[in-house]
mmCIF file of C-alpha atoms and ligand atoms in Angstrom:
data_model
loop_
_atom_site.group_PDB
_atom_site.id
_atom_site.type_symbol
_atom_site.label_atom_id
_atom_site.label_comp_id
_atom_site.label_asym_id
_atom_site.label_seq_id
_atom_site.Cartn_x
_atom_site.Cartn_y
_atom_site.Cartn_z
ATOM 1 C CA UNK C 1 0.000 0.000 0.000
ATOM 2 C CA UNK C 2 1.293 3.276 -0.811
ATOM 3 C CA UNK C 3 1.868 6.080 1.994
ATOM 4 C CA UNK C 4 -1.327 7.600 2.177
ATOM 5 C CA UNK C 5 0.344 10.270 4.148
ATOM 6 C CA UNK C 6 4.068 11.676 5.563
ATOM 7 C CA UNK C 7 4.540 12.622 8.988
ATOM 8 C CA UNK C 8 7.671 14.706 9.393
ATOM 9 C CA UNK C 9 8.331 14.819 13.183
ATOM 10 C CA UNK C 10 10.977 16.887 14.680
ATOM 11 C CA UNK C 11 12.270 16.997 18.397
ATOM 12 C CA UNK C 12 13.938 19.246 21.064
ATOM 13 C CA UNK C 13 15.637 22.754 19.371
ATOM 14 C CA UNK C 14 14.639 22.146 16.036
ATOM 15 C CA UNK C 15 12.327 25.172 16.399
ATOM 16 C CA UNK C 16 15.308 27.061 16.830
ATOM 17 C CA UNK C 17 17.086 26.519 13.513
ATOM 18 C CA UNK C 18 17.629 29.665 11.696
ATOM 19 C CA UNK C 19 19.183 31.048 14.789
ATOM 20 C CA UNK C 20 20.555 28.427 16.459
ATOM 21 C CA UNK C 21 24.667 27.513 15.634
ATOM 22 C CA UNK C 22 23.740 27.963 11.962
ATOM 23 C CA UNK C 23 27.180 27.020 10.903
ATOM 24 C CA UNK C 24 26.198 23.692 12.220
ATOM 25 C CA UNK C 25 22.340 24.008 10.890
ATOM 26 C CA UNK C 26 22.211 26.437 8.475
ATOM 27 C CA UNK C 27 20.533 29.522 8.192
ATOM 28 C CA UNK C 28 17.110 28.240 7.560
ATOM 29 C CA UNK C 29 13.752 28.243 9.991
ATOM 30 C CA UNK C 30 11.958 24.937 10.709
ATOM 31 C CA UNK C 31 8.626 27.005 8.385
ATOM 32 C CA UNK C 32 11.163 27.276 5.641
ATOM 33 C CA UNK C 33 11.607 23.775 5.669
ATOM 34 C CA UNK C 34 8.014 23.137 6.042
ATOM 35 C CA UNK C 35 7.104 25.512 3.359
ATOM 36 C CA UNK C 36 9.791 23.428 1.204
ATOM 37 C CA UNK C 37 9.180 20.160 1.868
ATOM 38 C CA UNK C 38 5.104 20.962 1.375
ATOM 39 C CA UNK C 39 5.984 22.116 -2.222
ATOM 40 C CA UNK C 40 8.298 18.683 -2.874
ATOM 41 C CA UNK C 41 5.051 16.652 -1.932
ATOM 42 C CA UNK C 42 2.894 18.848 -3.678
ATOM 43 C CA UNK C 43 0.080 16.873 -5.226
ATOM 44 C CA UNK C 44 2.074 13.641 -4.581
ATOM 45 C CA UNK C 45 1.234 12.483 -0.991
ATOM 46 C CA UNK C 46 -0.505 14.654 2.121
ATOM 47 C CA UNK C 47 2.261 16.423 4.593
ATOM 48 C CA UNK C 48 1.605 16.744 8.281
ATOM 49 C CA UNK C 49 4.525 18.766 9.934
ATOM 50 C CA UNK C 50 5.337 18.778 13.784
ATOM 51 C CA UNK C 51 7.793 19.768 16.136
ATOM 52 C CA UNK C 52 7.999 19.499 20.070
ATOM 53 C CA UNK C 53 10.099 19.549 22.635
ATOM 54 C CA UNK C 54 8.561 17.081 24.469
ATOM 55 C CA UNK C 55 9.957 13.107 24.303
ATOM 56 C CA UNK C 56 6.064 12.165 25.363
ATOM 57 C CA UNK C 57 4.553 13.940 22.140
ATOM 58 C CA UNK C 58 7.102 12.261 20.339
ATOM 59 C CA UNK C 59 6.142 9.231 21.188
ATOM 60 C CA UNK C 60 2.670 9.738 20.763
ATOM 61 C CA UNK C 61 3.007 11.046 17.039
ATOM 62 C CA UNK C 62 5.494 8.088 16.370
ATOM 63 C CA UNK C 63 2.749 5.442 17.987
ATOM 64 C CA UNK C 64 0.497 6.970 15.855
ATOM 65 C CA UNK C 65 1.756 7.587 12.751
ATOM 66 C CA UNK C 66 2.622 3.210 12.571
ATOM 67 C CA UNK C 67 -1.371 3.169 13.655
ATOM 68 C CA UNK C 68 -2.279 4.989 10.559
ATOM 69 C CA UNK C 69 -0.072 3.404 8.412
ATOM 70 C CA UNK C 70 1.603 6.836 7.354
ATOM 71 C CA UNK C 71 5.231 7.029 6.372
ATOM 72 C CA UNK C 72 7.512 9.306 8.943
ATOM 73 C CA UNK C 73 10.317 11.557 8.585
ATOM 74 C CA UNK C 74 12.169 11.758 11.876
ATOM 75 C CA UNK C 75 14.861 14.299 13.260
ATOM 76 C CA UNK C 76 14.642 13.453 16.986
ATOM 77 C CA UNK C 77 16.987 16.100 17.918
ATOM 78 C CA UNK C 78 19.312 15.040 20.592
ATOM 79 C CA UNK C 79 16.510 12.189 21.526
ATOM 80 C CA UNK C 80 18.182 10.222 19.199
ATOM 81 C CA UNK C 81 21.413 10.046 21.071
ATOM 82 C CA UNK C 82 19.150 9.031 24.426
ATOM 83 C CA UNK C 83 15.632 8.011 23.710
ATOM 84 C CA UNK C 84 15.185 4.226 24.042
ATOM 85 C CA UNK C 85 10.845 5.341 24.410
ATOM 86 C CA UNK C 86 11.185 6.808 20.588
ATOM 87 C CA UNK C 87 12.687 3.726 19.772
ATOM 88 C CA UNK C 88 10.393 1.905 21.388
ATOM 89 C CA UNK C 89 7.262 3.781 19.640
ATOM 90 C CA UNK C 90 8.563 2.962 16.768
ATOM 91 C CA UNK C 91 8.186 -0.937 17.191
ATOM 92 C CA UNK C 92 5.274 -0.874 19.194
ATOM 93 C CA UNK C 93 2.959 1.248 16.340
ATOM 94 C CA UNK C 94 5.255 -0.349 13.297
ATOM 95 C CA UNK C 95 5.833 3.067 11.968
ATOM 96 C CA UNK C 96 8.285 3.022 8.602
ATOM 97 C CA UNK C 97 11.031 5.573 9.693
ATOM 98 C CA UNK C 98 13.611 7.656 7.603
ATOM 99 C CA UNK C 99 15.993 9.223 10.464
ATOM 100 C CA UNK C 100 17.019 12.394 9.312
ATOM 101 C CA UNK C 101 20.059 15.093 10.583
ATOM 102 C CA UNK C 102 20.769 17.966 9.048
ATOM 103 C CA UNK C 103 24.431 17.654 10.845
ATOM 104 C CA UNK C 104 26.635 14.668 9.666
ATOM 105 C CA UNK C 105 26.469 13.329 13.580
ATOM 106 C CA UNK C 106 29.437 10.930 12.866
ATOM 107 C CA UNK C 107 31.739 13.694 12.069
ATOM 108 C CA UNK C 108 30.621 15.166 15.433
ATOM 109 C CA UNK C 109 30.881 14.746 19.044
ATOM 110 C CA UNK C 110 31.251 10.625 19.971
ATOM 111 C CA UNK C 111 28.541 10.838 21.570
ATOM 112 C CA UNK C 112 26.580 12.045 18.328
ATOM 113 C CA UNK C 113 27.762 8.963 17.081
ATOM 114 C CA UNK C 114 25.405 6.162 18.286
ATOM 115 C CA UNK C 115 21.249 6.641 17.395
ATOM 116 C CA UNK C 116 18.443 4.280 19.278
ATOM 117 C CA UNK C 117 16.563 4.785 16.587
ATOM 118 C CA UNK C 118 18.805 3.764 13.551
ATOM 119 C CA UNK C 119 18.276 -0.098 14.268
ATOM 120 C CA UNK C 120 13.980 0.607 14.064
ATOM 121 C CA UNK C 121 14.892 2.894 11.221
ATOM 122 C CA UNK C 122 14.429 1.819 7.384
ATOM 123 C CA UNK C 123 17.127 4.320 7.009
ATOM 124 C CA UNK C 124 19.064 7.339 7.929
ATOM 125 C CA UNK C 125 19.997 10.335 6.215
ATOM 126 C CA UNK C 126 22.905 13.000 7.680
ATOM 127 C CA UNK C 127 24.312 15.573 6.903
ATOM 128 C CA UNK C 128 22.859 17.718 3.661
ATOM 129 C CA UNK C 129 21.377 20.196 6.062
ATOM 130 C CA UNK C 130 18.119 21.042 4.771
ATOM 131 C CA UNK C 131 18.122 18.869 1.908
ATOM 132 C CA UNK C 132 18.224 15.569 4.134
ATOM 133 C CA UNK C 133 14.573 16.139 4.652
ATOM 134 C CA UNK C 134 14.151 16.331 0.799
ATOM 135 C CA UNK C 135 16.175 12.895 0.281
ATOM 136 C CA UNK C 136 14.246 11.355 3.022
ATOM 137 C CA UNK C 137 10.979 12.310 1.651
ATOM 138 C CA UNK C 138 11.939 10.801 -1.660
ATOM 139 C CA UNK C 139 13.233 8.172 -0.572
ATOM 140 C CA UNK C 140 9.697 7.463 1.316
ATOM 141 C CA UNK C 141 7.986 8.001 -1.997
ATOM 142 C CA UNK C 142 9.930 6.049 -4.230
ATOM 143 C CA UNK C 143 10.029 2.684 -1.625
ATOM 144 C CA UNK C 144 9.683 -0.605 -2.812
ATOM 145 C CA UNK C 145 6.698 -1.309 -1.473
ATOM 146 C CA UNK C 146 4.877 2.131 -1.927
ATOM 147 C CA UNK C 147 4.287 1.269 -5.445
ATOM 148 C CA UNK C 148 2.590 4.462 -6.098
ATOM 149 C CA UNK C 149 5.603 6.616 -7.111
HETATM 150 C C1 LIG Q 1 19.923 17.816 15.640
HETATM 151 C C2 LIG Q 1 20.156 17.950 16.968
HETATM 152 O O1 LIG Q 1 19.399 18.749 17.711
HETATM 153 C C3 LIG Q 1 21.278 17.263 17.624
HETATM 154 O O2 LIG Q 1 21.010 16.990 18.974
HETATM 155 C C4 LIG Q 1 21.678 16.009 16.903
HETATM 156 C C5 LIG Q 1 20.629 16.834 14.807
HETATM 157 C C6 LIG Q 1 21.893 16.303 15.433
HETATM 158 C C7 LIG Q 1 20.770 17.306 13.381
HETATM 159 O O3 LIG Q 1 21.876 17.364 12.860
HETATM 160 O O4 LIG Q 1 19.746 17.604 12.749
HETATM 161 O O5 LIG Q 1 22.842 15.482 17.474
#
């Protein structure tokens, strides 16, 4: 079955971006990615975009987004360094994960380096900045058994 729908969920400081260390992030918002990533799906699949601070939301979107069956674009944020509940979400609602950094974490801090969530993960993208949402999303889209692209 095609995605009938693409969560993009982002954790702790993400809402920051624009301002925050943008040598490390770059100099765009979390709406300008939003705004982006809305025109890349376009007519193709239905967006939802969220961000919290909170590891509970995050595991509440992730439990539901496997419910619905919807395809999920992930930057945890530093939850993915420490968050074995997000990983845990994951499994229990069978949600189909990209993980996504706009950082390359692995030429970061060690302990950047190891991700709960990349063994739940169908795959992880680091390190483009911005445009690691933009792979991810096509790389949802065009999976093997989402037929539909
Ligand atoms: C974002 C964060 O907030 C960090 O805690 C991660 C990630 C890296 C990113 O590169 O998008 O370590």
């Amino acid at each position: 079955m095609p995605f009938q729908r693409i969560v993009v969920i982002n954790g702790p400081n993400l809402n920051m971006l624009g301002k925050r260390e943008p040598g490390i992030y770059g100099a765009r918002t979390l709406a300008d990615i939003e705004a982006a990533l809305r025109a890349q799906a376009a007519d193709r699949v239905a967006l939802t975009f969220r961000q919290s601070n909170s590891e509970g939301e995050l595991v509440t979107w992730l439990q539901e987004a496997g419910l619905a069956g919807d395809g999920v674009i992930l930057n945890a944020g530093a939850y993915t360094h420490t968050s074995i509940a997000l990983a845990d979400a994951i499994k229990a609602g069978g949600a189909r994960v990209v993980e996504v950094h706009l950082s390359n974490v692995h030429a970061r801090e060690a302990f950047r380096h190891h991700s709960y969530l990349s063994p739940v993960a169908v795959g992880v993208i680091a390190g483009f900045g911005d445009r690691s949402y933009h792979l991810a999303l096509e790389a949802l889209l065009t999976l093997p058994e989402n037929p539909k692209s």
